[in-house]
Short mmCIF file of C-alpha atoms in Angstrom, two decimals:
data_model
loop_
_atom_site.label_atom_id
_atom_site.label_comp_id
_atom_site.label_asym_id
_atom_site.label_seq_id
_atom_site.Cartn_x
_atom_site.Cartn_y
_atom_site.Cartn_z
CA MET P 147 150.75 166.52 162.62
CA GLY P 148 148.63 169.55 161.63
CA PHE P 149 148.97 173.14 162.73
CA ALA P 150 147.01 176.30 161.93
CA ARG P 151 146.45 179.69 163.45
CA ALA P 152 143.83 182.42 163.30
CA CYS P 153 143.30 185.66 165.19
CA SER P 154 140.67 187.07 167.50
CA VAL P 155 140.50 189.94 170.00
CA ALA P 156 140.40 190.00 173.81
CA LEU P 157 138.71 193.05 175.30
CA VAL P 158 140.17 194.69 178.40
CA GLY P 159 137.58 197.28 179.33
CA VAL P 160 136.93 199.13 176.06
CA GLU P 161 140.38 198.43 174.62
CA GLY P 162 141.26 195.33 172.63
CA VAL P 163 144.30 193.07 172.39
CA VAL P 164 144.76 190.90 169.30
CA VAL P 165 145.05 187.24 170.32
CA GLU P 166 146.54 184.51 168.16
CA VAL P 167 144.53 181.29 168.29
CA GLN P 168 146.78 178.31 167.53
CA ALA P 169 145.52 174.77 166.91
CA ASP P 170 147.84 171.76 167.00
CA LEU P 171 146.84 168.17 166.05
CA GLU P 172 149.00 165.21 167.10
CA PRO P 173 148.50 161.44 167.03
CA GLY P 174 147.10 160.12 170.26
CA VAL P 175 143.95 159.67 172.26
CA ALA P 176 141.24 162.08 171.11
CA ALA P 177 141.19 165.03 173.51
CA PHE P 178 140.59 168.77 173.38
CA THR P 179 142.80 170.99 175.57
CA LEU P 180 142.40 174.76 175.73
CA VAL P 181 145.25 176.82 177.23
CA GLY P 182 146.09 180.52 177.47
CA LEU P 183 144.33 181.92 180.56
CA PRO P 184 140.69 181.38 179.47
CA ASP P 185 137.75 182.07 181.77
CA LYS P 186 134.85 179.67 182.34
CA SER P 187 132.77 180.87 179.39
CA LEU P 188 135.76 180.40 177.11
CA VAL P 189 136.55 176.93 178.48
CA GLU P 190 133.00 175.92 177.59
CA SER P 191 133.72 176.83 173.96
CA ARG P 192 135.24 173.37 173.51
CA ASP P 193 131.79 171.78 173.52
CA ARG P 194 130.20 174.57 171.48
CA VAL P 195 132.88 174.43 168.79
CA ARG P 196 132.81 170.62 168.52
CA ALA P 197 129.02 170.52 168.10
CA ALA P 198 129.03 173.46 165.66
CA VAL P 199 131.71 171.86 163.45
CA VAL P 200 129.89 168.53 163.31
CA ASN P 201 126.48 170.08 162.66
CA SER P 202 127.99 172.21 159.90
CA GLY P 203 128.86 169.07 157.93
CA ALA P 204 132.59 169.01 158.71
CA GLU P 205 134.46 166.11 160.31
CA TRP P 206 135.84 166.57 163.80
CA PRO P 207 139.48 165.37 164.00
CA GLN P 208 139.87 162.29 166.19
CA LYS P 209 143.34 163.20 167.45
CA LYS P 210 144.94 164.95 170.36
CA LEU P 211 143.97 168.60 169.89
CA THR P 212 145.57 171.51 171.72
CA VAL P 213 144.34 175.06 171.22
CA GLY P 214 146.51 177.85 172.59
CA LEU P 215 145.59 181.50 173.03
CA SER P 216 148.58 183.81 172.80
CA PRO P 217 149.72 185.99 174.53
CA ALA P 218 148.96 183.69 177.43
CA SER P 219 149.41 186.44 180.04
CA VAL P 220 146.35 188.44 178.87
CA PRO P 221 143.06 187.42 180.54
CA LYS P 222 140.55 186.17 177.99
CA GLY P 223 136.85 185.75 178.41
CA GLY P 224 133.56 185.58 176.62
CA SER P 225 132.26 183.53 173.73
CA GLY P 226 133.66 185.72 170.94
CA PHE P 227 136.62 183.38 170.40
CA ASP P 228 134.43 180.48 169.17
CA LEU P 229 134.68 181.34 165.48
CA ALA P 230 138.48 181.70 165.57
CA VAL P 231 138.89 178.42 167.51
CA ALA P 232 136.68 176.54 165.03
CA CYS P 233 138.56 177.88 162.00
CA ALA P 234 141.95 177.13 163.56
CA VAL P 235 140.86 173.53 164.24
CA LEU P 236 139.52 173.12 160.70
CA GLY P 237 142.75 174.59 159.33
CA ALA P 238 144.85 172.14 161.34
CA ALA P 239 142.63 169.31 160.04
CA GLU P 240 143.17 170.67 156.48
CA ARG P 241 139.45 171.12 155.89
CA ILE P 242 140.34 174.70 154.94
CA ASP P 243 143.66 176.15 153.81
CA PRO P 244 145.61 177.34 156.89
CA ARG P 245 147.05 180.19 154.84
CA GLN P 246 143.56 181.60 154.30
CA ILE P 247 143.04 182.22 158.00
CA ALA P 248 146.57 183.05 159.22
CA ASP P 249 145.99 186.82 159.09
CA LEU P 250 142.21 186.77 159.47
CA VAL P 251 140.55 188.22 162.59
CA LEU P 252 137.43 186.25 163.52
CA ILE P 253 134.93 187.36 166.16
CA GLY P 254 131.71 185.55 167.00
CA GLU P 255 129.95 182.98 169.15
CA LEU P 256 128.89 179.63 167.74
CA GLY P 257 125.59 177.97 168.46
CA LEU P 258 125.43 174.19 168.65
CA ASP P 259 123.76 174.16 165.22
CA GLY P 260 126.62 176.11 163.66
CA ARG P 261 124.93 179.50 163.52
CA VAL P 262 127.17 182.49 164.26
CA ARG P 263 125.69 184.52 167.09
CA PRO P 264 126.51 188.21 167.67
CA VAL P 265 128.59 189.28 170.66
CA ARG P 266 129.12 192.56 172.48
CA GLY P 267 132.16 194.77 171.91
CA VAL P 268 132.56 194.21 168.16
CA LEU P 269 133.46 197.86 167.44
CA PRO P 270 136.34 198.16 169.96
CA ALA P 271 137.54 194.71 168.88
CA VAL P 272 137.69 195.72 165.22
CA LEU P 273 139.33 199.02 166.16
CA ALA P 274 142.06 197.07 167.96
CA ALA P 275 142.53 194.82 164.94
CA ALA P 276 142.84 197.85 162.63
CA GLU P 277 145.40 199.49 164.93
CA ALA P 278 147.42 196.26 164.92
CA GLY P 279 147.56 196.33 161.11
CA TYR P 280 144.96 193.71 160.18
CA GLU P 281 142.80 194.40 157.15
CA HIS P 282 140.21 191.60 157.09
CA VAL P 283 137.74 190.63 159.81
CA VAL P 284 134.89 188.14 159.99
CA VAL P 285 131.99 188.96 162.31
CA PRO P 286 128.40 187.79 162.80
CA GLU P 287 126.05 189.11 160.16
CA ARG P 288 124.04 191.03 162.75
CA THR P 289 127.06 193.11 163.80
CA ALA P 290 128.58 193.66 160.35
CA GLY P 291 127.25 197.23 160.31
CA GLU P 292 128.96 197.97 163.61
CA ALA P 293 132.27 196.54 162.37
CA SER P 294 132.01 198.52 159.12
CA LEU P 295 132.24 201.77 161.08
CA VAL P 296 136.01 201.26 161.26
CA PRO P 297 137.67 202.72 158.12
CA GLY P 298 140.17 200.67 156.15
CA ILE P 299 138.81 197.29 157.23
CA ALA P 300 137.21 194.70 154.92
CA VAL P 301 134.31 193.14 156.83
CA LEU P 302 132.68 189.78 156.08
CA GLY P 303 129.42 189.14 157.89
CA VAL P 304 128.46 185.48 158.12
CA ARG P 305 125.30 183.81 159.33
CA SER P 306 126.72 180.34 159.97
CA LEU P 307 129.95 178.37 160.17
CA ARG P 308 128.83 176.44 157.11
CA GLN P 309 128.84 179.65 155.06
CA LEU P 310 132.29 180.65 156.32
CA ILE P 311 133.78 177.24 155.48
CA ALA P 312 132.39 177.54 151.94
CA VAL P 313 133.86 181.02 151.51
CA LEU P 314 137.31 180.00 152.78
CA ALA P 315 137.34 176.76 150.77
CA ASP P 316 136.15 178.52 147.59
CA GLU P 317 132.98 176.40 147.44
CA PRO P 318 129.38 177.41 146.65
CA VAL P 319 127.98 179.33 149.58
CA PRO P 320 124.85 177.66 150.94
CA ASP P 321 121.73 179.71 151.61
CA GLU P 322 120.58 179.93 155.20
CA GLU P 323 116.93 180.01 156.14
CA ALA P 324 115.81 183.62 156.53
CA LEU P 325 113.86 184.73 159.57
CA GLU P 326 110.15 185.10 159.00
CA PRO P 327 108.87 188.71 159.26
CA GLY P 328 107.50 189.46 162.71
CA ARG P 329 109.16 186.45 164.29
CA PRO P 330 111.39 187.21 167.32
CA ASP P 331 115.09 186.86 166.62
CA ALA P 332 116.86 184.88 169.33
CA MET P 333 120.22 185.81 167.81
CA LEU P 334 119.93 189.31 169.32
CA ALA P 335 119.68 187.99 172.87
CA GLY P 336 123.39 188.45 173.57
CA LEU P 337 123.60 192.05 172.40
CA LEU P 338 121.29 193.77 174.86
CA VAL P 339 121.83 193.08 178.54
CA PRO P 340 118.85 194.06 180.74
CA GLY P 341 119.88 196.35 183.58
CA ALA P 342 123.40 196.91 182.26
CA GLY P 343 122.75 200.54 181.38
CA VAL P 344 122.66 201.88 184.96
CA GLY P 345 119.90 204.32 184.06
CA THR P 346 121.38 205.31 180.73
CA GLY P 347 119.50 206.19 177.60
CA LEU P 348 120.64 207.43 174.23
CA SER P 349 119.29 210.83 173.34
CA ALA P 350 116.54 210.99 170.77
CA ALA P 351 117.20 212.38 167.33
CA PRO P 352 117.14 216.20 167.13
CA GLY P 353 113.54 217.36 167.26
CA ASP P 354 112.22 214.11 168.77
CA GLY P 355 113.23 214.58 172.40
CA PRO P 356 111.71 216.75 175.15
CA ASP P 357 111.66 220.44 174.31
CA LEU P 358 112.92 223.33 176.42
CA ALA P 359 109.81 225.26 175.45
CA GLU P 360 107.87 222.94 177.76
CA VAL P 361 109.71 224.35 180.80
CA ALA P 362 107.65 227.15 182.34
CA GLY P 363 109.61 230.19 183.51
CA GLN P 364 113.03 229.47 185.08
CA HIS P 365 114.86 232.07 183.00
CA ARG P 366 118.03 232.03 185.13
CA ALA P 367 118.13 228.23 185.16
CA ARG P 368 117.71 228.15 181.38
CA THR P 369 120.62 230.58 181.11
CA GLY P 370 122.76 228.26 183.23
CA LEU P 371 121.73 225.28 181.09
CA GLU P 372 122.75 227.08 177.91
CA VAL P 373 126.10 228.16 179.34
CA ALA P 374 126.75 224.61 180.57
CA ALA P 375 126.08 223.18 177.11
CA ALA P 376 128.14 225.81 175.28
CA GLY P 377 131.26 225.48 177.43
CA GLY P 378 130.99 221.95 178.81
CA HIS P 379 130.62 223.27 182.37
CA HIS P 380 129.33 221.14 185.24
CA LEU P 381 126.05 222.36 186.69
CA MET P 382 124.21 222.16 190.02
CA LEU P 383 120.50 222.89 190.31
CA SER P 384 119.23 223.53 193.82
CA GLY P 385 115.62 224.23 194.71
CA PRO P 386 112.37 222.88 196.12
CA PRO P 387 110.60 219.81 194.68
CA GLY P 388 108.54 220.46 191.59
CA ALA P 389 110.49 223.52 190.46
CA GLY P 390 111.68 221.84 187.24
CA LYS P 391 115.21 220.65 188.03
CA THR P 392 114.73 217.23 186.43
CA MET P 393 112.91 218.71 183.43
CA LEU P 394 115.84 221.01 182.75
CA ALA P 395 118.42 218.23 183.08
CA GLU P 396 116.50 215.90 180.75
CA ARG P 397 116.52 218.58 178.04
CA LEU P 398 120.24 219.29 178.24
CA PRO P 399 121.32 216.50 175.80
CA GLY P 400 119.10 218.01 173.10
CA VAL P 401 120.96 221.33 173.42
CA LEU P 402 124.39 219.72 173.06
CA PRO P 403 125.90 219.62 169.55
CA PRO P 404 125.87 216.31 167.62
CA LEU P 405 128.86 214.11 168.27
CA THR P 406 131.78 214.23 165.87
CA ARG P 407 132.82 211.06 164.06
CA ARG P 408 135.59 210.37 166.56
CA GLU P 409 133.31 211.02 169.53
CA SER P 410 130.63 208.78 168.03
CA LEU P 411 133.07 205.89 167.74
CA GLU P 412 134.19 206.38 171.37
CA VAL P 413 130.61 206.38 172.67
CA THR P 414 129.56 203.47 170.45
CA ALA P 415 132.50 201.38 171.68
CA VAL P 416 131.56 201.91 175.34
CA HIS P 417 127.88 201.14 174.76
CA SER P 418 128.75 198.07 172.69
CA VAL P 419 130.87 196.63 175.50
CA ALA P 420 128.18 197.43 178.06
CA GLY P 421 125.51 195.66 176.02
CA ILE P 422 123.17 198.64 175.58
CA LEU P 423 123.79 199.44 171.92
CA PRO P 424 120.49 199.37 169.98
CA PRO P 425 120.63 196.77 167.19
CA GLY P 426 120.19 198.07 163.68
CA GLU P 427 121.63 201.54 164.42
CA PRO P 428 125.19 200.85 165.55
CA LEU P 429 126.61 204.38 165.43
CA VAL P 430 125.65 206.68 168.32
CA ARG P 431 125.40 210.22 166.94
CA THR P 432 123.79 212.08 169.85
CA ALA P 433 125.06 212.76 173.34
CA PRO P 434 124.11 209.98 175.80
CA TYR P 435 122.19 210.67 178.97
CA CYS P 436 122.78 208.66 182.15
CA SER P 437 120.75 209.08 185.34
CA PRO P 438 121.56 206.45 187.98
CA HIS P 439 119.39 206.06 191.07
CA HIS P 440 120.72 207.59 194.28
CA SER P 441 121.18 204.11 195.74
CA ALA P 442 123.91 203.39 193.15
CA THR P 443 127.18 202.08 194.55
CA MET P 444 130.62 203.47 193.85
CA GLN P 445 131.33 200.50 191.56
CA SER P 446 128.21 201.15 189.47
CA LEU P 447 129.22 204.81 189.09
CA VAL P 448 132.91 204.56 188.22
CA GLY P 449 133.07 200.93 187.02
CA GLY P 450 133.77 197.59 188.60
CA GLY P 451 132.43 194.06 188.93
CA ASN P 452 133.92 190.62 189.29
CA GLY P 453 137.06 189.92 187.29
CA LEU P 454 137.86 192.66 184.80
CA PRO P 455 136.00 195.91 185.63
CA LYS P 456 133.06 196.86 183.44
CA PRO P 457 132.03 200.41 182.44
CA GLY P 458 130.14 202.38 185.06
CA ALA P 459 127.77 205.32 184.79
CA VAL P 460 130.59 207.84 184.23
CA SER P 461 131.72 205.87 181.16
CA LEU P 462 128.18 205.32 179.87
CA ALA P 463 127.77 209.11 180.03
CA HIS P 464 131.01 209.68 178.08
CA ARG P 465 130.61 212.69 175.76
CA GLY P 466 127.15 213.21 177.22
CA VAL P 467 125.31 214.07 180.44
CA LEU P 468 125.54 212.39 183.85
CA PHE P 469 122.53 213.51 185.90
CA LEU P 470 122.59 212.82 189.64
CA ASP P 471 119.08 213.55 190.89
CA GLU P 472 118.70 213.87 194.67
CA ALA P 473 122.49 214.24 194.82
CA PRO P 474 122.74 214.50 198.65
CA GLU P 475 121.11 211.07 198.91
CA PHE P 476 124.07 209.41 197.14
CA SER P 477 126.69 207.93 199.44
CA ALA P 478 129.61 210.25 200.19
CA LYS P 479 132.02 207.54 199.03
CA ALA P 480 130.32 207.31 195.63
CA LEU P 481 130.19 211.09 195.13
CA ASP P 482 133.82 211.65 196.07
CA ALA P 483 134.83 208.93 193.62
CA LEU P 484 133.70 211.31 190.86
CA ARG P 485 136.31 213.93 191.69
CA GLN P 486 139.15 212.27 189.78
CA PRO P 487 137.27 211.57 186.50
CA LEU P 488 135.83 215.11 186.59
CA GLU P 489 139.39 216.43 186.32
CA SER P 490 141.06 213.84 184.08
CA GLY P 491 138.27 212.75 181.73
CA HIS P 492 138.94 209.06 182.37
CA VAL P 493 138.85 206.58 185.22
CA VAL P 494 141.39 203.87 186.04
CA VAL P 495 139.87 200.91 187.92
CA ALA P 496 142.07 198.24 189.47
CA ARG P 497 140.54 194.89 190.41
CA SER P 498 141.81 191.37 190.95
CA GLY P 499 141.27 190.58 187.27
CA GLY P 500 143.39 193.49 186.05
CA VAL P 501 143.58 197.24 185.57
CA VAL P 502 141.25 198.96 183.13
CA ARG P 503 141.27 202.53 181.82
CA LEU P 504 137.80 203.69 180.86
CA PRO P 505 136.80 206.98 179.16
CA ALA P 506 134.76 209.34 181.35
CA LYS P 507 134.57 212.81 179.79
CA PHE P 508 131.05 213.85 180.74
CA LEU P 509 129.00 216.90 181.70
CA MET P 510 127.75 216.44 185.27
CA VAL P 511 124.43 217.86 186.46
CA LEU P 512 123.57 217.72 190.17
CA ALA P 513 120.07 218.31 191.49
CA ALA P 514 119.42 218.82 195.19
CA ASN P 515 116.69 219.96 197.56
CA PRO P 516 117.65 222.64 200.10
CA CYS P 517 116.73 220.36 203.04
CA PRO P 518 115.28 216.87 203.66
CA CYS P 519 111.69 218.11 203.33
CA GLY P 520 112.56 220.42 200.43
CA ARG P 521 110.67 223.45 201.78
CA HIS P 522 113.51 225.34 203.45
CA THR P 523 113.72 228.12 200.84
CA LEU P 524 109.94 228.51 200.48
CA HIS P 525 108.33 231.39 202.38
CA GLY P 526 105.51 230.22 204.62
CA ALA P 527 105.83 226.59 203.48
CA GLY P 528 106.25 225.22 206.98
CA CYS P 529 109.75 223.72 206.91
CA GLU P 530 110.32 222.05 210.28
CA CYS P 531 113.84 220.77 209.66
CA PRO P 532 116.20 221.83 212.48
CA ALA P 533 119.16 223.98 211.44
CA SER P 534 121.60 221.20 212.36
CA VAL P 535 119.74 218.75 210.11
CA ILE P 536 119.81 221.24 207.22
CA ARG P 537 123.56 221.77 207.66
CA ARG P 538 124.25 218.04 207.72
CA TYR P 539 122.05 217.49 204.67
CA GLN P 540 123.79 220.18 202.63
CA ALA P 541 127.23 219.01 203.82
CA ARG P 542 126.70 215.65 202.12
CA LEU P 543 128.02 217.31 198.98
CA SER P 544 131.67 217.82 199.86
CA GLY P 545 133.52 221.07 199.25
CA PRO P 546 136.09 219.53 196.87
CA LEU P 547 133.28 218.10 194.73
CA LEU P 548 131.33 221.38 194.62
CA ASP P 549 134.53 223.27 193.82
CA ARG P 550 134.61 221.35 190.54
CA VAL P 551 131.09 222.52 189.64
CA ASP P 552 131.28 225.69 187.55
CA LEU P 553 127.62 226.71 187.70
CA ARG P 554 125.36 226.71 190.76
CA ILE P 555 121.78 227.77 190.07
CA GLU P 556 119.03 228.37 192.60
CA VAL P 557 115.84 227.13 190.94
CA GLU P 558 112.90 229.12 192.26
CA PRO P 559 109.31 227.80 192.39
CA VAL P 560 107.37 228.44 189.21
CA SER P 561 105.03 231.42 189.45
CA ARG P 562 101.37 231.13 188.58
CA SER P 563 101.72 233.43 185.58
CA ASP P 564 104.59 231.38 184.14
CA LEU P 565 102.77 228.11 184.80
CA LEU P 566 99.66 229.35 182.99
CA GLY P 567 101.72 230.71 180.10
CA GLN P 568 101.02 234.35 180.84
CA GLY P 569 104.73 235.19 180.88
CA GLY P 570 105.28 233.98 177.33
CA ARG P 571 106.59 230.72 175.94
CA GLY P 572 110.27 230.01 176.46
CA GLU P 573 112.67 229.38 173.59
CA SER P 574 112.68 225.93 172.04
CA THR P 575 115.51 223.44 172.17
CA ALA P 576 116.30 224.03 168.48
CA VAL P 577 116.80 227.79 168.97
CA VAL P 578 119.06 227.35 172.00
CA ALA P 579 120.97 224.51 170.30
CA ASP P 580 121.78 226.80 167.35
CA ARG P 581 123.32 229.37 169.70
CA VAL P 582 125.28 226.65 171.50
CA ARG P 583 126.69 225.36 168.20
CA GLU P 584 127.75 228.88 167.19
CA ALA P 585 129.42 229.46 170.57
CA ARG P 586 131.27 226.17 170.35
CA ALA P 587 132.42 227.04 166.85
CA ARG P 588 133.89 230.31 168.15
CA ALA P 589 135.65 228.50 170.97
CA ALA P 590 136.97 225.82 168.60
CA ALA P 591 138.37 228.46 166.24
CA ARG P 592 140.09 230.22 169.14
CA LEU P 593 141.47 226.93 170.53
CA ASP P 594 142.56 225.58 167.15
CA GLY P 595 145.98 223.97 167.39
CA THR P 596 145.66 223.29 171.13
CA PRO P 597 144.70 220.05 172.95
CA TRP P 598 141.40 221.64 174.06
CA SER P 599 138.09 222.01 172.25
CA VAL P 600 135.75 223.65 174.82
CA ASN P 601 136.32 226.36 177.42
CA SER P 602 135.92 224.07 180.42
CA GLU P 603 139.05 222.15 179.39
CA VAL P 604 141.41 225.14 179.15
CA PRO P 605 143.85 225.42 182.11
CA GLY P 606 143.58 228.58 184.17
CA HIS P 607 147.21 229.54 183.49
CA GLU P 608 146.50 229.66 179.75
CA LEU P 609 143.41 231.79 180.29
CA ARG P 610 145.33 234.27 182.42
CA THR P 611 148.34 234.59 180.13
CA ARG P 612 147.43 233.54 176.61
CA TRP P 613 143.85 234.78 176.28
CA THR P 614 143.28 237.88 178.37
CA VAL P 615 139.97 239.53 179.24
CA SER P 616 139.10 243.18 178.81
CA ALA P 617 140.79 245.70 181.10
CA GLY P 618 139.14 245.81 184.52
CA ALA P 619 136.77 242.94 183.78
CA LEU P 620 138.15 240.81 186.65
CA ALA P 621 137.88 243.46 189.35
CA ALA P 622 134.81 241.89 190.98
CA ALA P 623 136.30 238.39 190.81
CA GLU P 624 139.55 239.58 192.40
CA ARG P 625 137.59 241.11 195.29
CA ASP P 626 135.82 237.78 195.84
CA VAL P 627 139.18 236.00 196.01
CA GLU P 628 140.41 238.47 198.64
CA ARG P 629 137.21 238.01 200.67
CA GLY P 630 137.51 234.21 200.54
CA LEU P 631 134.39 233.70 198.41
CA LEU P 632 136.48 232.19 195.61
CA THR P 633 139.38 229.76 195.66
CA ALA P 634 142.17 229.84 193.08
CA ARG P 635 140.44 226.97 191.28
CA GLY P 636 137.17 228.87 191.54
CA LEU P 637 138.70 231.94 189.88
CA ASP P 638 139.92 229.79 186.98
CA ARG P 639 136.44 228.35 186.58
CA VAL P 640 134.89 231.83 186.60
CA LEU P 641 137.28 232.77 183.80
CA ARG P 642 136.21 229.72 181.78
CA VAL P 643 132.53 230.52 182.25
CA ALA P 644 133.13 234.18 181.32
CA TRP P 645 134.69 233.09 178.03
CA THR P 646 131.66 230.88 177.35
CA VAL P 647 129.29 233.77 178.09
CA ALA P 648 131.30 235.96 175.70
CA ASP P 649 131.17 233.26 173.01
CA LEU P 650 127.39 233.02 173.35
CA ALA P 651 127.10 236.80 173.09
CA GLY P 652 129.43 236.92 170.06
CA ARG P 653 132.14 238.99 171.76
CA ASP P 654 135.85 238.59 171.08
CA ARG P 655 136.77 238.62 174.77
CA PRO P 656 134.90 238.77 178.10
CA GLU P 657 133.62 242.15 179.24
CA PRO P 658 132.78 243.13 182.85
CA CYS P 659 129.15 242.04 182.31
CA ASP P 660 130.32 238.60 181.20
CA VAL P 661 132.46 238.16 184.31
CA ALA P 662 129.60 239.45 186.47
CA LEU P 663 127.23 236.82 185.07
CA ALA P 664 129.90 234.13 185.46
CA LEU P 665 130.34 235.12 189.11
CA GLU P 666 126.59 235.07 189.69
CA LEU P 667 126.29 231.61 188.12
CA ARG P 668 129.25 230.40 190.18
CA THR P 669 128.46 231.86 193.61
CA GLY P 670 124.70 232.32 193.46
CA ILE P 671 125.08 235.93 194.59
CA ALA P 672 123.14 238.36 192.38
CA ARG P 673 125.45 240.78 190.54
CA GLY P 674 122.85 242.53 188.42
CA ALA P 675 124.05 240.71 185.30
CA PRO P 676 121.26 240.46 182.71
CA ALA P 677 120.39 237.15 181.08
CA ALA P 678 120.73 238.94 177.75
CA ALA P 679 124.50 238.80 178.31
CA VAL P 680 124.41 235.37 176.71
CA GLY P 681 122.39 236.36 173.70
CA GLY P 682 118.90 235.98 175.15
CA ALA P 683 119.38 232.54 176.69
CA GLY P 684 117.03 233.21 179.52
CA GLY P 685 114.37 235.24 177.77
CA GLY P 686 111.00 234.21 176.47
CA SER P 687 109.53 234.86 173.08
#
């Protein structure tokens, strides 16, 4: 009787659970039994592993073979267990030393010819292995760079099962045929899943994406965009078609600071599981941008699918921007599902296959027309929408959802002088991004030692008691609360925005002009606050 064990990782959402793969050989009729709550793709690994072992030059044991996946209560799926199953079987058959693989984590799919194919979710799988105390992992050669992002882990990238057997048996490692230059690589087929991104795209490198200088006019909207980026505040842009709402939203990721190392690993893990991580550049360093179509379902926004839930748009936009264009056209059920992740920064999805906790800390941007035809706010434009239709259209965005939006900007039509460049060229993305980084640095220094890093995360109680504004600065905001224009939550959000405005202007604490601009950006009611209150965010050059 032969016995051997190896380790692999089962992914539950973007979190991993180390699974022990045990192989037991006993005398009897040749059979291959796989137990331990496998799904259909994992059950099919029996045929893949048998063919891969034989085609790699090893002998398949003609005995009763039982492979168990422990813990048996954890759902397991996908083809990433193939490599661990093959090594456990070869260890039980004494083709390789069982002690060599007992504490080795193996992740990879096997082709029938013995090649090791890359799989999705390598980064979160290796992170789970590192947290469990494992130090050595074996992954497909194509994903070795992704696995190497985890510190303290020795990574071995292999191209075939034949190579791995030689390494474990201390034999000469055979050379595998290299891919000819220019020839398509079928091994990458499993990494990128068409349509899995739900309208997501990784931001271009700094300087390569769309530039804010291309936006004509819109000084107040540019101010709101800068404040949103500096403090992590949610933003709503309302105005007629063609005013530049989408242009502004598409340029927001370029204004956001580069991701920290920890944030990069979080984003990379989500995109790896979703199958939208670009091969060759495993680490995501810039804020992602996700813009789902307004026909998107609630499941595609917050996560879902058959079996274990998969990441939705809110998770694909983690640490980046979620842009909902034509927001009133989204279903009310889908929009209201965003209220919980907007507050908590994560989403918990329960399905028949299990419960998954997915990260969802994003900056939301809503864009909406004032009415179905979009001409309601234009003078002499001929809007024929009845008042009742306009009210119903605007009511599609619920009060509780809008109460979580810190900034509400009315985007006016572009004037002829601005469109022709007569009003001067607006500031570039690089200039605005520098101010945003400086403002975030001030906020981070002030919030050092607390669980928060940006102003939008600070609870209102802390802002009212721990960090106070200048004397009399809140007088206008207090009057709005008494008149019913602001809720208690709204007042807290005005305070957060005021601190961001002060950080952009380089002030130690908010002054009355900072609170006035925050109120104007929150309520849309002009307070006479100049755009220069944020250090020139809205001005041209």
